[in-house]
Tab-separated table of C-alpha atoms in Angstrom:
chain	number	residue	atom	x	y	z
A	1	UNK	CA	193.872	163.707	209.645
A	2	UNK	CA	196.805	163.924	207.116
A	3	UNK	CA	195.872	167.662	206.329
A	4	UNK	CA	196.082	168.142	209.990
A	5	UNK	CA	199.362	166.458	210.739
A	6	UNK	CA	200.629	168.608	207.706
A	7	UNK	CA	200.109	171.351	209.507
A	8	UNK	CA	201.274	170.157	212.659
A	9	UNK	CA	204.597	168.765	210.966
A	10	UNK	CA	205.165	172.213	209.251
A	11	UNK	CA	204.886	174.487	212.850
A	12	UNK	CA	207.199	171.987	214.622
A	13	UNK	CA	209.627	171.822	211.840
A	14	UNK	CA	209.744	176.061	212.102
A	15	UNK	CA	210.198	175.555	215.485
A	16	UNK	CA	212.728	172.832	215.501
A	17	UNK	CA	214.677	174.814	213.240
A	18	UNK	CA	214.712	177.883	214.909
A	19	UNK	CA	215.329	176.884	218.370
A	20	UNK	CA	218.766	174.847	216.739
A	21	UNK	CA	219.284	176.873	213.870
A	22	UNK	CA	222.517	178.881	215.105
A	23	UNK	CA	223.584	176.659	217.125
A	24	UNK	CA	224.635	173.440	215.777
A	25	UNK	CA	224.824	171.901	212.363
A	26	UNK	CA	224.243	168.385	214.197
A	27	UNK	CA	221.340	167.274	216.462
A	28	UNK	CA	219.685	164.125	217.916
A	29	UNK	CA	216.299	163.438	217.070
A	30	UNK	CA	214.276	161.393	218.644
A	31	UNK	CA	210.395	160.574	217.750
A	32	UNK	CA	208.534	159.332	220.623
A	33	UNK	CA	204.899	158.144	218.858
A	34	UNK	CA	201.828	157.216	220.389
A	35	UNK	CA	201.535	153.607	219.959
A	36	UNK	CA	198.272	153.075	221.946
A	37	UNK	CA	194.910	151.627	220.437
A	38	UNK	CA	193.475	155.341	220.546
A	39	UNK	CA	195.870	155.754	217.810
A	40	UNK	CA	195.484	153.368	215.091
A	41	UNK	CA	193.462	154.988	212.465
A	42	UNK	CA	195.980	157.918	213.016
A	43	UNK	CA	199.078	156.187	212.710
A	44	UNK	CA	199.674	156.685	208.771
A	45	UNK	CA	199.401	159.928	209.279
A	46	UNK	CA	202.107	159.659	212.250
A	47	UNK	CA	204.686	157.852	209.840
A	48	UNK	CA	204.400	160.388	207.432
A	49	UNK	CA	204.866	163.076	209.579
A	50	UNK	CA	207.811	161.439	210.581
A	51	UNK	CA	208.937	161.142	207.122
A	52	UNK	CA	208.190	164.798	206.205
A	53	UNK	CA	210.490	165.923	209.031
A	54	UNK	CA	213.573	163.532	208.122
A	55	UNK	CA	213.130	164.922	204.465
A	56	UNK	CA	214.119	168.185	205.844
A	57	UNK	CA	216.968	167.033	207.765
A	58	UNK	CA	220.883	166.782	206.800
A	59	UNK	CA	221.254	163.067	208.343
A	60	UNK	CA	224.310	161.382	208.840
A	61	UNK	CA	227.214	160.226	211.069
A	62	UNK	CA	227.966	163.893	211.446
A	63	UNK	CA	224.988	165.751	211.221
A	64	UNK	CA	221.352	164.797	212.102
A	65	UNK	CA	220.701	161.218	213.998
A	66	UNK	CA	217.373	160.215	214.411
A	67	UNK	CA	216.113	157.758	216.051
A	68	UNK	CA	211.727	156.332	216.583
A	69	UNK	CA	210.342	154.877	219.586
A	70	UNK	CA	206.992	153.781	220.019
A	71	UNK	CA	204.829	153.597	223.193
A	72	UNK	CA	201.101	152.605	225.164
A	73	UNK	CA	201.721	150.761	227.948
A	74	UNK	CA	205.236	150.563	227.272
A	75	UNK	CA	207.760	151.857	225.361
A	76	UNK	CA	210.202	150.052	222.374
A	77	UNK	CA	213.012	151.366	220.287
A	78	UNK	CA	212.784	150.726	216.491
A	79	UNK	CA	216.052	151.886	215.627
A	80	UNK	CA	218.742	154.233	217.893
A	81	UNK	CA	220.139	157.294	217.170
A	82	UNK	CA	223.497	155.484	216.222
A	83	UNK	CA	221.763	152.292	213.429
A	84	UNK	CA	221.197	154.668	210.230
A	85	UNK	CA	223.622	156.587	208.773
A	86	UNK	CA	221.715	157.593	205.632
A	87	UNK	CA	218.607	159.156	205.129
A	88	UNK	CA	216.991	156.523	202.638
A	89	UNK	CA	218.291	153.861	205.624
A	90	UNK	CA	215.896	156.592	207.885
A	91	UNK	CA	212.840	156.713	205.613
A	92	UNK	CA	212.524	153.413	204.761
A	93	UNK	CA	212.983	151.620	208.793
A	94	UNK	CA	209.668	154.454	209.176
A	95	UNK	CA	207.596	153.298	206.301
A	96	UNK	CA	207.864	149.767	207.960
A	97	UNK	CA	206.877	150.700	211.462
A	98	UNK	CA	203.700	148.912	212.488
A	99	UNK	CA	201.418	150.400	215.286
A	100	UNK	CA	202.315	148.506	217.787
A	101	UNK	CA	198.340	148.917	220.237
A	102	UNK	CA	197.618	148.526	223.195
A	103	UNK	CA	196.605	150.431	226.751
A	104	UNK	CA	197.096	152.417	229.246
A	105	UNK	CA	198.885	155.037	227.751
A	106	UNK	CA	201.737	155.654	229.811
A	107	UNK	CA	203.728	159.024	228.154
A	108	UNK	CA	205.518	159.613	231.538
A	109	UNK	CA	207.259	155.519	231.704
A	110	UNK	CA	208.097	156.335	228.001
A	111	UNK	CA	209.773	159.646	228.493
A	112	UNK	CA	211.898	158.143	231.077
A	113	UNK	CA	212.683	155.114	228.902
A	114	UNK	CA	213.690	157.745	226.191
A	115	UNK	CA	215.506	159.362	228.404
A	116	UNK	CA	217.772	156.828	229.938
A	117	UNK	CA	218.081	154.385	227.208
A	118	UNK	CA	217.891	156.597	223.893
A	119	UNK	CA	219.570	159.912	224.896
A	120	UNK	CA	222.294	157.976	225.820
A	121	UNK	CA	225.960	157.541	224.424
A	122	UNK	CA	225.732	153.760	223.990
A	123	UNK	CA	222.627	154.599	221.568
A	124	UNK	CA	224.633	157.386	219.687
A	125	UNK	CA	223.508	160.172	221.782
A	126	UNK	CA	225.765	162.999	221.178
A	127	UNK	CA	224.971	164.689	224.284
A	128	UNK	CA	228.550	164.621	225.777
A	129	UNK	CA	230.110	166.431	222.889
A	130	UNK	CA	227.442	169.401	222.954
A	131	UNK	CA	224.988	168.291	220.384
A	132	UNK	CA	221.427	169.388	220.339
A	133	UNK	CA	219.078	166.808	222.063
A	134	UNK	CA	215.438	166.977	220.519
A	135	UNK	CA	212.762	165.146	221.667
A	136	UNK	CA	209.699	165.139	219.362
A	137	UNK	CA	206.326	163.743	220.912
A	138	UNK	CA	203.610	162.776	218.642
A	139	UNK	CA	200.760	161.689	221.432
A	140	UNK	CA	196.558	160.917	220.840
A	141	UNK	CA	195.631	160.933	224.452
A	142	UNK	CA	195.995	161.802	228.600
A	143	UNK	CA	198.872	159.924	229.897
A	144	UNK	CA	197.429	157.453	233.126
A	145	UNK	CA	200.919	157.651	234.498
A	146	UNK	CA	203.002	160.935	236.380
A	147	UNK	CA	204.466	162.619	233.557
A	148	UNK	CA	205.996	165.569	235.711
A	149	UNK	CA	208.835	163.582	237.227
A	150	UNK	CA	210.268	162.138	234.274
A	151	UNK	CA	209.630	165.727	232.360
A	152	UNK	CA	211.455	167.726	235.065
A	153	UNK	CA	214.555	164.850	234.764
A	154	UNK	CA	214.331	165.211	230.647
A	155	UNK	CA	214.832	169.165	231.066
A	156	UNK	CA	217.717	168.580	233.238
A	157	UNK	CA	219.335	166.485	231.099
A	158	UNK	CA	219.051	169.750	228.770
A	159	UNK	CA	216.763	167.681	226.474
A	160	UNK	CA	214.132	170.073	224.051
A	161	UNK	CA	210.738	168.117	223.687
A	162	UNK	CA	208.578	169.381	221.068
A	163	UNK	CA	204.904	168.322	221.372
A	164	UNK	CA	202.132	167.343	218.408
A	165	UNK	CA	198.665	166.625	220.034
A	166	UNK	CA	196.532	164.967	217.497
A	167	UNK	CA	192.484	163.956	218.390
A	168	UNK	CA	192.444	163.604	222.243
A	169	UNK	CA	195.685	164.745	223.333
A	170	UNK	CA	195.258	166.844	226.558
A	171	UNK	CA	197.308	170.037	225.370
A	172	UNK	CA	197.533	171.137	228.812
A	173	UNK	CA	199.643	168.338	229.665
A	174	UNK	CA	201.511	168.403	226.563
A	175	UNK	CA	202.469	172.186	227.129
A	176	UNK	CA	203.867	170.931	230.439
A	177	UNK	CA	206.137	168.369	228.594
A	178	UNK	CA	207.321	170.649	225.687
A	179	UNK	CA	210.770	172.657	226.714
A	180	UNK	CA	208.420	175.595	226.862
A	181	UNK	CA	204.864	175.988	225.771
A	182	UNK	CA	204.897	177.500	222.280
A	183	UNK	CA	206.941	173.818	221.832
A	184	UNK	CA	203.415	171.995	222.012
A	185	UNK	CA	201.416	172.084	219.062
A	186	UNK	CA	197.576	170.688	218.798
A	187	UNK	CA	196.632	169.541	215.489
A	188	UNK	CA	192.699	170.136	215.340
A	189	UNK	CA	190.066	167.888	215.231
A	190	UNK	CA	188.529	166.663	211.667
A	191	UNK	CA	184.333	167.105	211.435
């Protein structure tokens, strides 16, 4: 599964970079993971994705924020865009996350949740002063809530979600969350 995620990590990364490349030298990163119990022999591989990415970013107060949220049946916010400062500060708050379980899987509650309490200025969202808002997904599984809604309301609020299906993600759905559908990735399934 690591492999896989590599590869995964590598195309979103590309893509991340060339959708913001030109036209900011600051953006706000969020990772939404899949928290769920479909994803706990996965969810190594998660954090180091996670970790690969922030490697490649320029973090700080002015440049790159990131922030991680994790979800099932609902969502929580390990750090905001606005608590690390330095990209060590980053690394490390990932290599502590612990999979948090549990079910139903509900992607559309936590996109909303993202949406209103993460992309927002009290959390360090930058959104106001015209900087990038990236969302990136990392999901294992169908959604059992509405994801359309709180998709249509992310887009509005000019956010760019980025999608990384890994095992039983149901691409279909994550093409209709990603800001267009060369944003959604599947990472294939190991034999």
């Amino acid at each position: 599964m690591a492999e896989e995620l590599d590869i995964g990590e590598d195309k979103v990364r590309v893509a991340v970079v060339q959708y913001i490349e030109l036209e900011s030298p600051q953006r706000d990163i969020v990772f939404l993971l899949d928290g769920s119990d479909a994803t706990r022999t996965d969810f190594q591989a998660m954090k180091r994705f996670v970790q690969r990415v922030v490697e490649s970013l320029g973090v700080g107060e002015n440049k790159d924020r990131v922030s991680v949220v994790q979800y099932s049946r609902d969502p929580q916010t390990h750090f905001s865009l606005n608590t690390y400062k330095e990209k060590p500060n980053v690394l490390a708050a990932v290599q502590q996350l612990n999979h948090k379980g549990g079910r139903p899987l509900n992607t559309g509650a936590a996109l909303d949740y993202v949406r209103k309490n993460v992309f927002a200025e009290s959390s360090g969202s930058r959104h106001q002063d015209g900087v990038p808002q990236i969302l990136i997904l990392l999901n294992g599984g169908r959604s059992q809530d509405d994801v359309a809604s709180a998709t249509a309301a992310l887009k509005q609020d000019k956010v760019v979600p980025f999608c990384v299906g890994t095992r039983n993600a149901d691409i279909l759905e994550l093409q209709m969350i990603a800001h267009n559908p060369s944003y959604a990735f599947s990472v294939p399934r190991s034999n």
